[in-house]
């Protein structure tokens, strides 16, 4: 029950292992139901809840956590490790809380 539009990409988030410059570890991704990812968006989030809308041309940084029922506006760039609370709207570059 999820929609990934043309040009949308999901990538597993990575983290560098302590003390090892060339070693990367992949963090598992978890996606909830009723997820909408707009055109040309790149998603490297660690966790995305249910009923989440990601607009077109967005970049969701590594290991971000998007809680249930949130929205990311078109052309938004979320920095790595950003946590988006439930029922929030994030917009801009860098993405910031705009309204509930």
mmCIF file of N, CA and C in Angstrom:
data_model
loop_
_atom_site.group_PDB
_atom_site.id
_atom_site.type_symbol
_atom_site.label_atom_id
_atom_site.label_comp_id
_atom_site.label_asym_id
_atom_site.label_seq_id
_atom_site.Cartn_x
_atom_site.Cartn_y
_atom_site.Cartn_z
ATOM 1 N N UNK A 1 0.799 -1.200 0.000
ATOM 2 C CA UNK A 1 0.000 0.000 0.000
ATOM 3 C C UNK A 1 0.844 1.267 0.000
ATOM 4 N N UNK A 2 2.002 1.180 -0.622
ATOM 5 C CA UNK A 2 2.879 2.340 -0.716
ATOM 6 C C UNK A 2 3.069 2.717 -2.170
ATOM 7 N N UNK A 3 3.387 3.996 -2.407
ATOM 8 C CA UNK A 3 3.561 4.498 -3.765
ATOM 9 C C UNK A 3 4.949 5.130 -3.878
ATOM 10 N N UNK A 4 5.723 4.674 -4.860
ATOM 11 C CA UNK A 4 7.026 5.242 -5.172
ATOM 12 C C UNK A 4 6.951 5.714 -6.620
ATOM 13 N N UNK A 5 6.931 7.039 -6.824
ATOM 14 C CA UNK A 5 6.761 7.584 -8.168
ATOM 15 C C UNK A 5 8.066 7.566 -8.963
ATOM 16 N N UNK A 6 7.959 7.846 -10.242
ATOM 17 C CA UNK A 6 9.068 7.814 -11.185
ATOM 18 C C UNK A 6 10.276 8.603 -10.680
ATOM 19 N N UNK A 7 11.441 7.992 -10.748
ATOM 20 C CA UNK A 7 12.676 8.651 -10.345
ATOM 21 C C UNK A 7 12.940 8.590 -8.853
ATOM 22 N N UNK A 8 11.994 8.093 -8.065
ATOM 23 C CA UNK A 8 12.184 7.965 -6.624
ATOM 24 C C UNK A 8 13.128 6.821 -6.304
ATOM 25 N N UNK A 9 13.974 7.021 -5.289
ATOM 26 C CA UNK A 9 14.968 6.014 -4.925
ATOM 27 C C UNK A 9 14.979 5.835 -3.417
ATOM 28 N N UNK A 10 15.054 4.591 -2.964
ATOM 29 C CA UNK A 10 15.297 4.319 -1.549
ATOM 30 C C UNK A 10 16.654 3.640 -1.453
ATOM 31 N N UNK A 11 17.481 4.134 -0.542
ATOM 32 C CA UNK A 11 18.821 3.585 -0.328
ATOM 33 C C UNK A 11 18.969 3.228 1.140
ATOM 34 N N UNK A 12 19.625 2.119 1.439
ATOM 35 C CA UNK A 12 19.831 1.797 2.852
ATOM 36 C C UNK A 12 20.809 2.797 3.476
ATOM 37 N N UNK A 13 20.503 3.292 4.669
ATOM 38 C CA UNK A 13 21.417 4.227 5.330
ATOM 39 C C UNK A 13 22.667 3.495 5.807
ATOM 40 N N UNK A 14 23.763 4.221 5.882
ATOM 41 C CA UNK A 14 25.025 3.633 6.325
ATOM 42 C C UNK A 14 25.575 4.416 7.506
ATOM 43 N N UNK A 15 26.468 3.770 8.238
ATOM 44 C CA UNK A 15 27.229 4.474 9.268
ATOM 45 C C UNK A 15 28.638 3.918 9.244
ATOM 46 N N UNK A 16 29.599 4.773 9.562
ATOM 47 C CA UNK A 16 30.994 4.360 9.551
ATOM 48 C C UNK A 16 31.318 3.725 10.895
ATOM 49 N N UNK A 17 31.983 2.590 10.866
ATOM 50 C CA UNK A 17 32.344 1.898 12.097
ATOM 51 C C UNK A 17 33.480 2.638 12.784
ATOM 52 N N UNK A 18 33.404 2.726 14.104
ATOM 53 C CA UNK A 18 34.394 3.467 14.886
ATOM 54 C C UNK A 18 35.792 2.887 14.693
ATOM 55 N N UNK A 19 36.741 3.759 14.406
ATOM 56 C CA UNK A 19 38.126 3.353 14.278
ATOM 57 C C UNK A 19 38.479 2.708 12.946
ATOM 58 N N UNK A 20 37.547 2.578 12.055
ATOM 59 C CA UNK A 20 37.805 1.938 10.766
ATOM 60 C C UNK A 20 37.321 2.867 9.654
ATOM 61 N N UNK A 21 38.236 3.560 9.031
ATOM 62 C CA UNK A 21 37.874 4.558 8.038
ATOM 63 C C UNK A 21 37.204 3.976 6.810
ATOM 64 N N UNK A 22 37.546 2.762 6.446
ATOM 65 C CA UNK A 22 37.003 2.212 5.203
ATOM 66 C C UNK A 22 35.855 1.227 5.430
ATOM 67 N N UNK A 23 35.416 1.037 6.661
ATOM 68 C CA UNK A 23 34.366 0.061 6.951
ATOM 69 C C UNK A 23 33.018 0.763 7.136
ATOM 70 N N UNK A 24 32.032 0.384 6.342
ATOM 71 C CA UNK A 24 30.679 0.916 6.459
ATOM 72 C C UNK A 24 29.747 -0.200 6.898
ATOM 73 N N UNK A 25 28.780 0.165 7.693
ATOM 74 C CA UNK A 25 27.758 -0.776 8.116
ATOM 75 C C UNK A 25 26.408 -0.256 7.626
ATOM 76 N N UNK A 26 25.605 -1.153 7.071
ATOM 77 C CA UNK A 26 24.282 -0.759 6.596
ATOM 78 C C UNK A 26 23.271 -0.884 7.727
ATOM 79 N N UNK A 27 22.441 0.134 7.885
ATOM 80 C CA UNK A 27 21.389 0.146 8.893
ATOM 81 C C UNK A 27 20.100 -0.328 8.219
ATOM 82 N N UNK A 28 19.381 -1.285 8.816
ATOM 83 C CA UNK A 28 18.149 -1.751 8.169
ATOM 84 C C UNK A 28 17.102 -0.639 8.071
ATOM 85 N N UNK A 29 16.358 -0.626 6.970
ATOM 86 C CA UNK A 29 15.272 0.338 6.781
ATOM 87 C C UNK A 29 13.959 -0.301 7.190
ATOM 88 N N UNK A 30 13.099 0.495 7.809
ATOM 89 C CA UNK A 30 11.760 0.040 8.166
ATOM 90 C C UNK A 30 10.756 1.024 7.594
ATOM 91 N N UNK A 31 9.840 0.525 6.773
ATOM 92 C CA UNK A 31 8.807 1.358 6.175
ATOM 93 C C UNK A 31 7.454 0.913 6.673
ATOM 94 N N UNK A 32 6.610 1.889 7.074
ATOM 95 C CA UNK A 32 5.243 1.592 7.468
ATOM 96 C C UNK A 32 4.331 1.518 6.248
ATOM 97 N N UNK A 33 3.056 1.366 6.496
ATOM 98 C CA UNK A 33 2.077 1.297 5.419
ATOM 99 C C UNK A 33 1.647 2.694 4.989
ATOM 100 N N UNK A 34 1.042 2.757 3.796
ATOM 101 C CA UNK A 34 0.497 3.991 3.229
ATOM 102 C C UNK A 34 1.557 5.084 3.136
ATOM 103 N N UNK A 35 2.665 4.731 2.526
ATOM 104 C CA UNK A 35 3.787 5.640 2.318
ATOM 105 C C UNK A 35 3.736 6.167 0.888
ATOM 106 N N UNK A 36 3.911 7.480 0.727
ATOM 107 C CA UNK A 36 3.919 8.117 -0.589
ATOM 108 C C UNK A 36 5.260 8.815 -0.758
ATOM 109 N N UNK A 37 6.011 8.424 -1.789
ATOM 110 C CA UNK A 37 7.292 9.053 -2.092
ATOM 111 C C UNK A 37 7.177 9.688 -3.474
ATOM 112 N N UNK A 38 7.338 11.003 -3.535
ATOM 113 C CA UNK A 38 7.152 11.754 -4.772
ATOM 114 C C UNK A 38 8.265 11.554 -5.783
ATOM 115 N N UNK A 39 8.065 12.127 -6.963
ATOM 116 C CA UNK A 39 9.007 12.015 -8.070
ATOM 117 C C UNK A 39 10.384 12.550 -7.695
ATOM 118 N N UNK A 40 11.423 11.851 -8.163
ATOM 119 C CA UNK A 40 12.818 12.271 -8.028
ATOM 120 C C UNK A 40 13.274 12.491 -6.589
ATOM 121 N N UNK A 41 12.653 11.809 -5.642
ATOM 122 C CA UNK A 41 13.072 11.911 -4.248
ATOM 123 C C UNK A 41 14.045 10.789 -3.916
ATOM 124 N N UNK A 42 15.015 11.096 -3.053
ATOM 125 C CA UNK A 42 16.008 10.117 -2.613
ATOM 126 C C UNK A 42 15.829 9.935 -1.113
ATOM 127 N N UNK A 43 15.576 8.699 -0.687
ATOM 128 C CA UNK A 43 15.269 8.414 0.711
ATOM 129 C C UNK A 43 16.308 7.450 1.278
ATOM 130 N N UNK A 44 17.023 7.903 2.315
ATOM 131 C CA UNK A 44 17.987 7.058 3.022
ATOM 132 C C UNK A 44 17.622 6.968 4.497
ATOM 133 N N UNK A 45 16.366 7.107 4.806
ATOM 134 C CA UNK A 45 15.891 7.101 6.192
ATOM 135 C C UNK A 45 16.023 5.718 6.816
ATOM 136 N N UNK A 46 16.214 5.681 8.130
ATOM 137 C CA UNK A 46 16.275 4.414 8.851
ATOM 138 C C UNK A 46 14.875 3.890 9.128
ATOM 139 N N UNK A 47 13.933 4.801 9.397
ATOM 140 C CA UNK A 47 12.589 4.379 9.758
ATOM 141 C C UNK A 47 11.563 5.399 9.272
ATOM 142 N N UNK A 48 10.504 4.895 8.634
ATOM 143 C CA UNK A 48 9.410 5.739 8.194
ATOM 144 C C UNK A 48 8.119 5.096 8.674
ATOM 145 N N UNK A 49 7.300 5.859 9.402
ATOM 146 C CA UNK A 49 6.061 5.345 9.962
ATOM 147 C C UNK A 49 4.954 5.208 8.929
ATOM 148 N N UNK A 50 3.732 5.012 9.413
ATOM 149 C CA UNK A 50 2.579 4.855 8.528
ATOM 150 C C UNK A 50 1.977 6.223 8.184
ATOM 151 N N UNK A 51 1.280 6.280 7.052
ATOM 152 C CA UNK A 51 0.609 7.492 6.571
ATOM 153 C C UNK A 51 1.573 8.665 6.464
ATOM 154 N N UNK A 52 2.718 8.448 5.794
ATOM 155 C CA UNK A 52 3.738 9.486 5.612
ATOM 156 C C UNK A 52 3.758 9.893 4.144
ATOM 157 N N UNK A 53 3.831 11.212 3.899
ATOM 158 C CA UNK A 53 3.919 11.730 2.536
ATOM 159 C C UNK A 53 5.227 12.479 2.371
ATOM 160 N N UNK A 54 6.017 12.055 1.384
ATOM 161 C CA UNK A 54 7.266 12.727 1.028
ATOM 162 C C UNK A 54 7.052 13.328 -0.354
ATOM 163 N N UNK A 55 7.182 14.633 -0.465
ATOM 164 C CA UNK A 55 6.913 15.333 -1.717
ATOM 165 C C UNK A 55 7.943 15.044 -2.790
ATOM 166 N N UNK A 56 7.808 15.730 -3.928
ATOM 167 C CA UNK A 56 8.731 15.509 -5.038
ATOM 168 C C UNK A 56 10.034 16.278 -4.820
ATOM 169 N N UNK A 57 11.109 15.762 -5.414
ATOM 170 C CA UNK A 57 12.445 16.367 -5.365
ATOM 171 C C UNK A 57 12.986 16.538 -3.951
ATOM 172 N N UNK A 58 12.676 15.607 -3.062
ATOM 173 C CA UNK A 58 13.162 15.667 -1.679
ATOM 174 C C UNK A 58 14.400 14.798 -1.514
ATOM 175 N N UNK A 59 15.222 15.158 -0.538
ATOM 176 C CA UNK A 59 16.355 14.328 -0.143
ATOM 177 C C UNK A 59 16.219 14.089 1.356
ATOM 178 N N UNK A 60 16.054 12.832 1.728
ATOM 179 C CA UNK A 60 15.933 12.449 3.131
ATOM 180 C C UNK A 60 17.271 11.843 3.530
ATOM 181 N N UNK A 61 17.994 12.505 4.435
ATOM 182 C CA UNK A 61 19.353 12.113 4.796
ATOM 183 C C UNK A 61 19.434 10.774 5.512
ATOM 184 N N UNK A 62 20.673 10.310 5.647
ATOM 185 C CA UNK A 62 20.939 9.018 6.279
ATOM 186 C C UNK A 62 20.413 8.970 7.715
ATOM 187 N N UNK A 63 19.835 7.845 8.051
ATOM 188 C CA UNK A 63 19.378 7.512 9.408
ATOM 189 C C UNK A 63 18.297 8.438 9.957
ATOM 190 N N UNK A 64 17.584 9.174 9.104
ATOM 191 C CA UNK A 64 16.458 9.989 9.568
ATOM 192 C C UNK A 64 15.335 9.084 10.053
ATOM 193 N N UNK A 65 14.548 9.601 10.971
ATOM 194 C CA UNK A 65 13.386 8.875 11.475
ATOM 195 C C UNK A 65 12.164 9.751 11.248
ATOM 196 N N UNK A 66 11.218 9.239 10.465
ATOM 197 C CA UNK A 66 9.973 9.950 10.192
ATOM 198 C C UNK A 66 8.856 9.211 10.903
ATOM 199 N N UNK A 67 8.257 9.840 11.896
ATOM 200 C CA UNK A 67 7.193 9.210 12.684
ATOM 201 C C UNK A 67 5.890 9.155 11.884
ATOM 202 N N UNK A 68 4.875 8.524 12.463
ATOM 203 C CA UNK A 68 3.576 8.349 11.799
ATOM 204 C C UNK A 68 2.924 9.690 11.460
ATOM 205 N N UNK A 69 2.199 9.700 10.349
ATOM 206 C CA UNK A 69 1.335 10.822 9.948
ATOM 207 C C UNK A 69 2.069 12.151 9.808
ATOM 208 N N UNK A 70 3.262 12.131 9.250
ATOM 209 C CA UNK A 70 3.981 13.386 9.020
ATOM 210 C C UNK A 70 4.081 13.641 7.526
ATOM 211 N N UNK A 71 4.485 14.863 7.167
ATOM 212 C CA UNK A 71 4.599 15.233 5.761
ATOM 213 C C UNK A 71 5.893 16.001 5.530
ATOM 214 N N UNK A 72 6.553 15.680 4.421
ATOM 215 C CA UNK A 72 7.742 16.395 3.993
ATOM 216 C C UNK A 72 7.356 17.113 2.700
ATOM 217 N N UNK A 73 7.435 18.447 2.710
ATOM 218 C CA UNK A 73 6.998 19.251 1.562
ATOM 219 C C UNK A 73 7.931 19.056 0.365
ATOM 220 N N UNK A 74 7.442 19.436 -0.829
ATOM 221 C CA UNK A 74 8.250 19.359 -2.043
ATOM 222 C C UNK A 74 9.563 20.125 -1.870
ATOM 223 N N UNK A 75 10.637 19.613 -2.493
ATOM 224 C CA UNK A 75 11.954 20.263 -2.530
ATOM 225 C C UNK A 75 12.611 20.434 -1.167
ATOM 226 N N UNK A 76 12.286 19.561 -0.228
ATOM 227 C CA UNK A 76 12.867 19.633 1.112
ATOM 228 C C UNK A 76 14.095 18.741 1.201
ATOM 229 N N UNK A 77 15.111 19.211 1.928
ATOM 230 C CA UNK A 77 16.313 18.425 2.189
ATOM 231 C C UNK A 77 16.436 18.257 3.699
ATOM 232 N N UNK A 78 16.348 17.005 4.172
ATOM 233 C CA UNK A 78 16.507 16.722 5.601
ATOM 234 C C UNK A 78 17.937 16.290 5.872
ATOM 235 N N UNK A 79 18.567 16.908 6.862
ATOM 236 C CA UNK A 79 19.931 16.555 7.242
ATOM 237 C C UNK A 79 19.960 15.156 7.859
ATOM 238 N N UNK A 80 21.104 14.470 7.813
ATOM 239 C CA UNK A 80 21.203 13.152 8.435
ATOM 240 C C UNK A 80 20.817 13.198 9.915
ATOM 241 N N UNK A 81 20.205 12.118 10.388
ATOM 242 C CA UNK A 81 19.808 11.927 11.789
ATOM 243 C C UNK A 81 18.682 12.846 12.251
ATOM 244 N N UNK A 82 17.937 13.448 11.340
ATOM 245 C CA UNK A 82 16.791 14.280 11.706
ATOM 246 C C UNK A 82 15.634 13.388 12.154
ATOM 247 N N UNK A 83 14.943 13.807 13.212
ATOM 248 C CA UNK A 83 13.744 13.103 13.669
ATOM 249 C C UNK A 83 12.545 14.004 13.405
ATOM 250 N N UNK A 84 11.594 13.507 12.615
ATOM 251 C CA UNK A 84 10.382 14.256 12.286
ATOM 252 C C UNK A 84 9.255 13.694 13.157
ATOM 253 N N UNK A 85 8.686 14.505 14.068
ATOM 254 C CA UNK A 85 7.637 13.991 14.956
ATOM 255 C C UNK A 85 6.319 13.737 14.226
ATOM 256 N N UNK A 86 5.453 12.986 14.873
ATOM 257 C CA UNK A 86 4.131 12.699 14.317
ATOM 258 C C UNK A 86 3.353 13.987 14.088
ATOM 259 N N UNK A 87 2.552 14.010 13.027
ATOM 260 C CA UNK A 87 1.660 15.119 12.680
ATOM 261 C C UNK A 87 2.397 16.424 12.390
ATOM 262 N N UNK A 88 3.661 16.348 11.969
ATOM 263 C CA UNK A 88 4.453 17.550 11.682
ATOM 264 C C UNK A 88 4.624 17.720 10.174
ATOM 265 N N UNK A 89 4.823 18.969 9.760
ATOM 266 C CA UNK A 89 5.151 19.298 8.379
ATOM 267 C C UNK A 89 6.534 19.925 8.376
ATOM 268 N N UNK A 90 7.462 19.327 7.619
ATOM 269 C CA UNK A 90 8.807 19.866 7.475
ATOM 270 C C UNK A 90 8.955 20.385 6.058
ATOM 271 N N UNK A 91 9.639 21.527 5.905
ATOM 272 C CA UNK A 91 9.844 22.120 4.583
ATOM 273 C C UNK A 91 11.148 22.893 4.572
ATOM 274 N N UNK A 92 11.681 23.102 3.377
ATOM 275 C CA UNK A 92 12.854 23.934 3.202
ATOM 276 C C UNK A 92 14.130 23.154 3.028
ATOM 277 N N UNK A 93 15.222 23.917 2.876
ATOM 278 C CA UNK A 93 16.530 23.324 2.717
ATOM 279 C C UNK A 93 17.517 24.132 3.554
ATOM 280 N N UNK A 94 17.885 23.688 4.705
ATOM 281 C CA UNK A 94 17.593 22.395 5.316
ATOM 282 C C UNK A 94 16.162 22.338 5.847
ATOM 283 N N UNK A 95 15.624 21.139 5.905
ATOM 284 C CA UNK A 95 14.255 20.953 6.352
ATOM 285 C C UNK A 95 14.051 21.353 7.797
ATOM 286 N N UNK A 96 13.017 22.144 8.047
ATOM 287 C CA UNK A 96 12.701 22.609 9.404
ATOM 288 C C UNK A 96 11.218 22.447 9.651
ATOM 289 N N UNK A 97 10.864 22.353 10.918
ATOM 290 C CA UNK A 97 9.468 22.253 11.326
ATOM 291 C C UNK A 97 8.744 23.526 10.924
ATOM 292 N N UNK A 98 7.597 23.382 10.223
ATOM 293 C CA UNK A 98 6.842 24.567 9.825
ATOM 294 C C UNK A 98 5.472 24.632 10.476
ATOM 295 N N UNK A 99 4.814 23.495 10.635
ATOM 296 C CA UNK A 99 3.509 23.498 11.299
ATOM 297 C C UNK A 99 3.128 22.091 11.716
ATOM 298 N N UNK A 100 2.127 22.013 12.565
ATOM 299 C CA UNK A 100 1.644 20.737 13.044
ATOM 300 C C UNK A 100 0.332 20.386 12.376
#
